GROMACS .gro file of C-alpha atoms in nm:
model
  224
    1MET     CA    1  -3.027   2.357  -6.876
    2THR     CA    2  -3.294   2.352  -7.158
    3ASN     CA    3  -3.440   2.014  -7.035
    4GLN     CA    4  -3.428   2.120  -6.713
    5LEU     CA    5  -3.585   2.456  -6.695
    6ALA     CA    6  -3.882   2.259  -6.961
    7ALA     CA    7  -3.986   2.057  -6.683
    8LYS     CA    8  -4.281   2.172  -6.437
    9ILE     CA    9  -4.201   2.148  -5.992
   10VAL     CA   10  -4.507   2.074  -5.835
   11CYS     CA   11  -4.574   2.224  -5.526
   12GLN     CA   12  -4.566   2.073  -5.200
   13ASN     CA   13  -4.877   2.176  -5.102
   14PRO     CA   14  -5.105   1.882  -5.060
   15GLU     CA   15  -5.455   2.114  -5.154
   16CYS     CA   16  -5.262   2.257  -5.420
   17GLN     CA   17  -5.021   2.024  -5.660
   18ALA     CA   18  -5.030   2.261  -5.911
   19PRO     CA   19  -4.701   2.250  -6.164
   20ASN     CA   20  -4.451   2.481  -6.167
   21PRO     CA   21  -4.158   2.665  -6.379
   22VAL     CA   22  -3.866   2.495  -6.225
   23SER     CA   23  -3.732   2.870  -6.253
   24HIS     CA   24  -4.029   2.976  -6.002
   25ASN     CA   25  -3.925   2.997  -5.580
   26PHE     CA   26  -4.266   2.998  -5.556
   27CYS     CA   27  -4.608   2.846  -5.656
   28ALA     CA   28  -4.774   3.034  -5.906
   29HIS     CA   29  -5.182   2.933  -5.793
   30CYS     CA   30  -5.075   2.930  -5.410
   31ARG     CA   31  -4.765   3.066  -5.286
   32THR     CA   32  -4.622   2.778  -5.111
   33ALA     CA   33  -4.260   2.804  -5.146
   34ILE     CA   34  -4.169   2.552  -5.391
   35PRO     CA   35  -3.763   2.360  -5.293
   36LYS     CA   36  -3.555   2.256  -5.498
   37VAL     CA   37  -3.441   1.931  -5.464
   38TYR     CA   38  -3.122   1.780  -5.660
   39LEU     CA   39  -3.045   1.437  -5.581
   40TRP     CA   40  -2.679   1.220  -5.678
   41THR     CA   41  -2.732   0.842  -5.745
   42VAL     CA   42  -2.507   0.553  -5.694
   43GLY     CA   43  -2.584   0.238  -5.862
   44GLU     CA   44  -2.457  -0.002  -6.041
   45ASP     CA   45  -2.603   0.215  -6.358
   46ALA     CA   46  -2.587   0.575  -6.233
   47SER     CA   47  -2.349   0.681  -6.482
   48SER     CA   48  -2.591   0.535  -6.812
   49LEU     CA   49  -2.824   0.811  -6.751
   50LYS     CA   50  -2.849   1.000  -7.014
   51VAL     CA   51  -2.986   1.445  -6.944
   52GLY     CA   52  -3.323   1.474  -6.985
   53GLN     CA   53  -3.469   1.148  -6.913
   54MET     CA   54  -3.748   1.094  -6.665
   55LEU     CA   55  -3.712   0.774  -6.405
   56ALA     CA   56  -3.969   0.725  -6.190
   57ASN     CA   57  -4.293   0.813  -6.393
   58ASN     CA   58  -4.198   1.128  -6.455
   59ARG     CA   59  -4.087   1.199  -6.085
   60TYR     CA   60  -3.737   1.245  -6.167
   61ILE     CA   61  -3.583   1.433  -6.392
   62VAL     CA   62  -3.170   1.344  -6.518
   63VAL     CA   63  -2.981   1.717  -6.485
   64ASN     CA   64  -2.604   1.675  -6.510
   65SER     CA   65  -2.432   1.348  -6.534
   66ARG     CA   66  -2.585   1.093  -6.234
   67VAL     CA   67  -2.812   1.386  -6.074
   68LEU     CA   68  -3.180   1.459  -6.089
   69LEU     CA   69  -3.427   1.721  -5.956
   70ASP     CA   70  -3.732   1.575  -5.803
   71THR     CA   71  -4.036   1.740  -5.951
   72LYS     CA   72  -4.320   1.580  -5.693
   73PRO     CA   73  -4.080   1.704  -5.382
   74GLY     CA   74  -4.394   1.692  -5.162
   75TRP     CA   75  -4.418   1.303  -5.298
   76GLN     CA   76  -4.266   1.073  -5.032
   77PRO     CA   77  -3.991   0.893  -5.237
   78GLU     CA   78  -4.011   0.525  -5.260
   79VAL     CA   79  -3.743   0.371  -5.170
   80VAL     CA   80  -3.683  -0.064  -5.096
   81GLU     CA   81  -3.741  -0.328  -4.787
   82ARG     CA   82  -3.419  -0.493  -4.861
   83VAL     CA   83  -3.069  -0.207  -4.769
   84PRO     CA   84  -2.840  -0.357  -4.999
   85GLU     CA   85  -2.435  -0.292  -4.797
   86TYR     CA   86  -2.333  -0.084  -4.992
   87ILE     CA   87  -2.583   0.199  -4.846
   88THR     CA   88  -2.616   0.072  -4.467
   89PRO     CA   89  -2.272   0.319  -4.387
   90TYR     CA   90  -2.484   0.600  -4.502
   91LEU     CA   91  -2.725   0.551  -4.262
   92ARG     CA   92  -2.499   0.469  -3.959
   93LEU     CA   93  -2.272   0.755  -4.067
   94ILE     CA   94  -2.592   1.073  -4.047
   95GLY     CA   95  -2.468   1.187  -3.715
   96HIS     CA   96  -2.182   1.394  -3.981
   97ARG     CA   97  -2.353   1.593  -4.127
   98PRO     CA   98  -2.357   1.820  -4.390
   99HIS     CA   99  -2.007   1.620  -4.474
  100VAL     CA  100  -2.110   1.356  -4.569
  101PRO     CA  101  -2.525   1.295  -4.849
  102GLN     CA  102  -2.775   1.108  -4.720
  103VAL     CA  103  -3.045   0.795  -4.831
  104TYR     CA  104  -3.363   0.977  -4.981
  105GLY     CA  105  -3.541   0.680  -5.160
  106SER     CA  106  -3.439   0.507  -5.448
  107ILE     CA  107  -3.603   0.466  -5.813
  108SER     CA  108  -3.599   0.071  -6.073
  109LEU     CA  109  -3.469   0.107  -6.442
  110ASN     CA  110  -3.599  -0.150  -6.632
  111ARG     CA  111  -3.289  -0.228  -6.893
  112SER     CA  112  -3.274  -0.459  -7.160
  113GLY     CA  113  -3.344  -0.843  -7.142
  114ARG     CA  114  -3.673  -0.708  -6.874
  115ARG     CA  115  -3.346  -0.682  -6.611
  116THR     CA  116  -3.428  -0.420  -6.340
  117THR     CA  117  -3.163  -0.250  -6.115
  118THR     CA  118  -3.259  -0.033  -5.822
  119LEU     CA  119  -3.031   0.363  -5.817
  120TRP     CA  120  -3.042   0.465  -5.511
  121LEU     CA  121  -3.083   0.834  -5.449
  122LEU     CA  122  -2.883   1.032  -5.281
  123GLU     CA  123  -2.992   1.413  -5.105
  124LYS     CA  124  -2.762   1.673  -4.941
  125ALA     CA  125  -2.506   1.588  -5.204
  126PRO     CA  126  -2.260   1.890  -5.265
  127ILE     CA  127  -2.484   1.982  -5.596
  128TYR     CA  128  -2.501   2.309  -5.559
  129SER     CA  129  -2.945   2.476  -5.611
  130GLU     CA  130  -2.990   2.745  -5.718
  131GLY     CA  131  -2.792   3.032  -5.408
  132LEU     CA  132  -2.533   3.098  -5.685
  133GLY     CA  133  -2.782   3.115  -5.956
  134ALA     CA  134  -2.939   2.885  -6.202
  135ALA     CA  135  -2.650   2.877  -6.426
  136PHE     CA  136  -2.528   2.667  -6.110
  137ALA     CA  137  -2.805   2.479  -5.977
  138GLY     CA  138  -2.764   2.036  -6.068
  139ARG     CA  139  -2.378   2.097  -6.048
  140LEU     CA  140  -2.173   1.961  -5.794
  141MET     CA  141  -1.923   2.247  -5.617
  142PRO     CA  142  -1.616   2.258  -5.670
  143GLU     CA  143  -1.360   1.975  -5.630
  144LEU     CA  144  -1.094   2.019  -5.322
  145ASN     CA  145  -0.805   1.937  -5.519
  146GLU     CA  146  -0.888   2.270  -5.763
  147SER     CA  147  -1.018   2.486  -5.386
  148TRP     CA  148  -0.678   2.358  -5.280
  149LYS     CA  149  -0.413   2.613  -5.500
  150THR     CA  150  -0.626   2.888  -5.367
  151ALA     CA  151  -0.737   2.866  -5.083
  152GLY     CA  152  -0.549   3.010  -4.732
  153SER     CA  153  -0.423   2.923  -4.473
  154MET     CA  154  -0.628   2.892  -4.194
  155ARG     CA  155  -0.951   2.736  -4.419
  156GLN     CA  156  -0.641   2.371  -4.571
  157LEU     CA  157  -0.611   2.366  -4.192
  158ASN     CA  158  -1.022   2.325  -4.125
  159TRP     CA  159  -1.038   2.118  -4.435
  160LEU     CA  160  -0.732   1.914  -4.325
  161TRP     CA  161  -0.913   1.866  -3.906
  162GLN     CA  162  -1.281   1.802  -4.122
  163ILE     CA  163  -1.092   1.465  -4.272
  164ALA     CA  164  -0.916   1.361  -3.957
  165ASN     CA  165  -1.248   1.378  -3.809
  166LEU     CA  166  -1.417   1.186  -4.043
  167TRP     CA  167  -1.183   0.894  -4.108
  168ASP     CA  168  -1.194   0.688  -3.793
  169SER     CA  169  -1.597   0.689  -3.831
  170MET     CA  170  -1.535   0.570  -4.186
  171GLN     CA  171  -1.309   0.330  -4.069
  172ALA     CA  172  -1.584   0.144  -3.863
  173GLU     CA  173  -1.781   0.146  -4.139
  174GLY     CA  174  -1.573  -0.005  -4.371
  175VAL     CA  175  -1.570   0.345  -4.625
  176ASN     CA  176  -1.220   0.543  -4.533
  177LYS     CA  177  -1.096   0.447  -4.880
  178THR     CA  178  -1.316   0.763  -4.979
  179LEU     CA  179  -1.146   1.043  -4.791
  180LEU     CA  180  -0.814   0.906  -4.992
  181HIS     CA  181  -0.995   1.002  -5.338
  182PRO     CA  182  -1.007   1.321  -5.459
  183GLU     CA  183  -1.219   1.346  -5.674
  184VAL     CA  184  -1.495   1.254  -5.489
  185LEU     CA  185  -1.412   1.513  -5.174
  186ARG     CA  186  -1.609   1.897  -5.246
  187VAL     CA  187  -1.571   2.146  -5.060
  188GLU     CA  188  -1.869   2.379  -4.978
  189GLY     CA  189  -1.644   2.754  -4.881
  190GLY     CA  190  -1.492   2.584  -4.616
  191LEU     CA  191  -1.715   2.295  -4.489
  192LEU     CA  192  -1.585   1.937  -4.723
  193ARG     CA  193  -1.774   1.749  -4.835
  194THR     CA  194  -1.837   1.391  -4.974
  195ILE     CA  195  -2.045   1.256  -5.325
  196GLU     CA  196  -2.059   0.929  -5.216
  197PHE     CA  197  -1.838   0.610  -5.066
  198MET     CA  198  -1.625   0.423  -5.172
  199PRO     CA  199  -1.599   0.109  -5.003
  200ASN     CA  200  -1.257  -0.054  -4.866
  201GLY     CA  201  -1.308  -0.376  -5.037
  202GLU     CA  202  -1.072  -0.668  -4.902
  203THR     CA  203  -0.777  -0.459  -4.760
  204PRO     CA  204  -0.867  -0.111  -4.631
  205PRO     CA  205  -0.621   0.183  -4.600
  206LYS     CA  206  -0.427   0.258  -4.323
  207LEU     CA  207  -0.359   0.563  -4.188
  208ALA     CA  208  -0.054   0.646  -4.362
  209GLU     CA  209  -0.203   0.641  -4.723
  210LEU     CA  210  -0.427   0.941  -4.592
  211GLY     CA  211   0.016   1.115  -4.502
  212LYS     CA  212   0.121   1.046  -4.866
  213LEU     CA  213  -0.229   1.239  -4.961
  214TRP     CA  214  -0.158   1.539  -4.744
  215LYS     CA  215   0.222   1.570  -4.793
  216MET     CA  216   0.092   1.531  -5.209
  217TRP     CA  217  -0.071   1.838  -5.071
  218GLN     CA  218   0.178   1.981  -4.889
  219LYS     CA  219   0.370   2.110  -5.196
  220GLN     CA  220   0.090   2.370  -5.277
  221ALA     CA  221   0.045   2.415  -4.889
  222ARG     CA  222   0.024   2.798  -4.735
  223ILE     CA  223   0.058   2.645  -4.349
  224GLY     CA  224   0.375   2.885  -4.208
   0.00000   0.00000   0.00000
């Protein structure tokens, strides 16, 4: 949290662009609202990022594992021209917001041996901003598995309905394997949200596999 608080967010007002502490909700100079844009990173080297690390000419700061804060939210994010296959489902499933994150932009990382890799940034991921206070900002929302144990029957049914509603669309894009991995299924109250997509690979999962997962959850269900 110390590194995050030490960062400055540039005012999004093009006539101001004054730097402000992360703790500010409004620009100290022009009173324009300061959005806090937290982003989830996907790509080959996403897990190698270190908290406090600054990326893309000091635009993004790493505030948590694979979580970035955009310090210049009023600026247009950069996007490479060629969109890789694993990013396409995010674009095609935009109609399923807010269950799925959306593409925000991309950044290039220069690795050892002059190797350059691309990280993709996802917005609207299940990451807390400051609604629950600064201590939660930049943290992932709870896993479905954790919340399932204490949720009421109506909420449990609602989560299952949301998963079932996503299955066919995600299957068409080759990413319904995502719904079989509880670690990427997060919840915001009664809303089911996914951190990222998991490609199906050569063997697409069948509906029966989803049934097995639900059977496991049934042991702690409050339905009935």
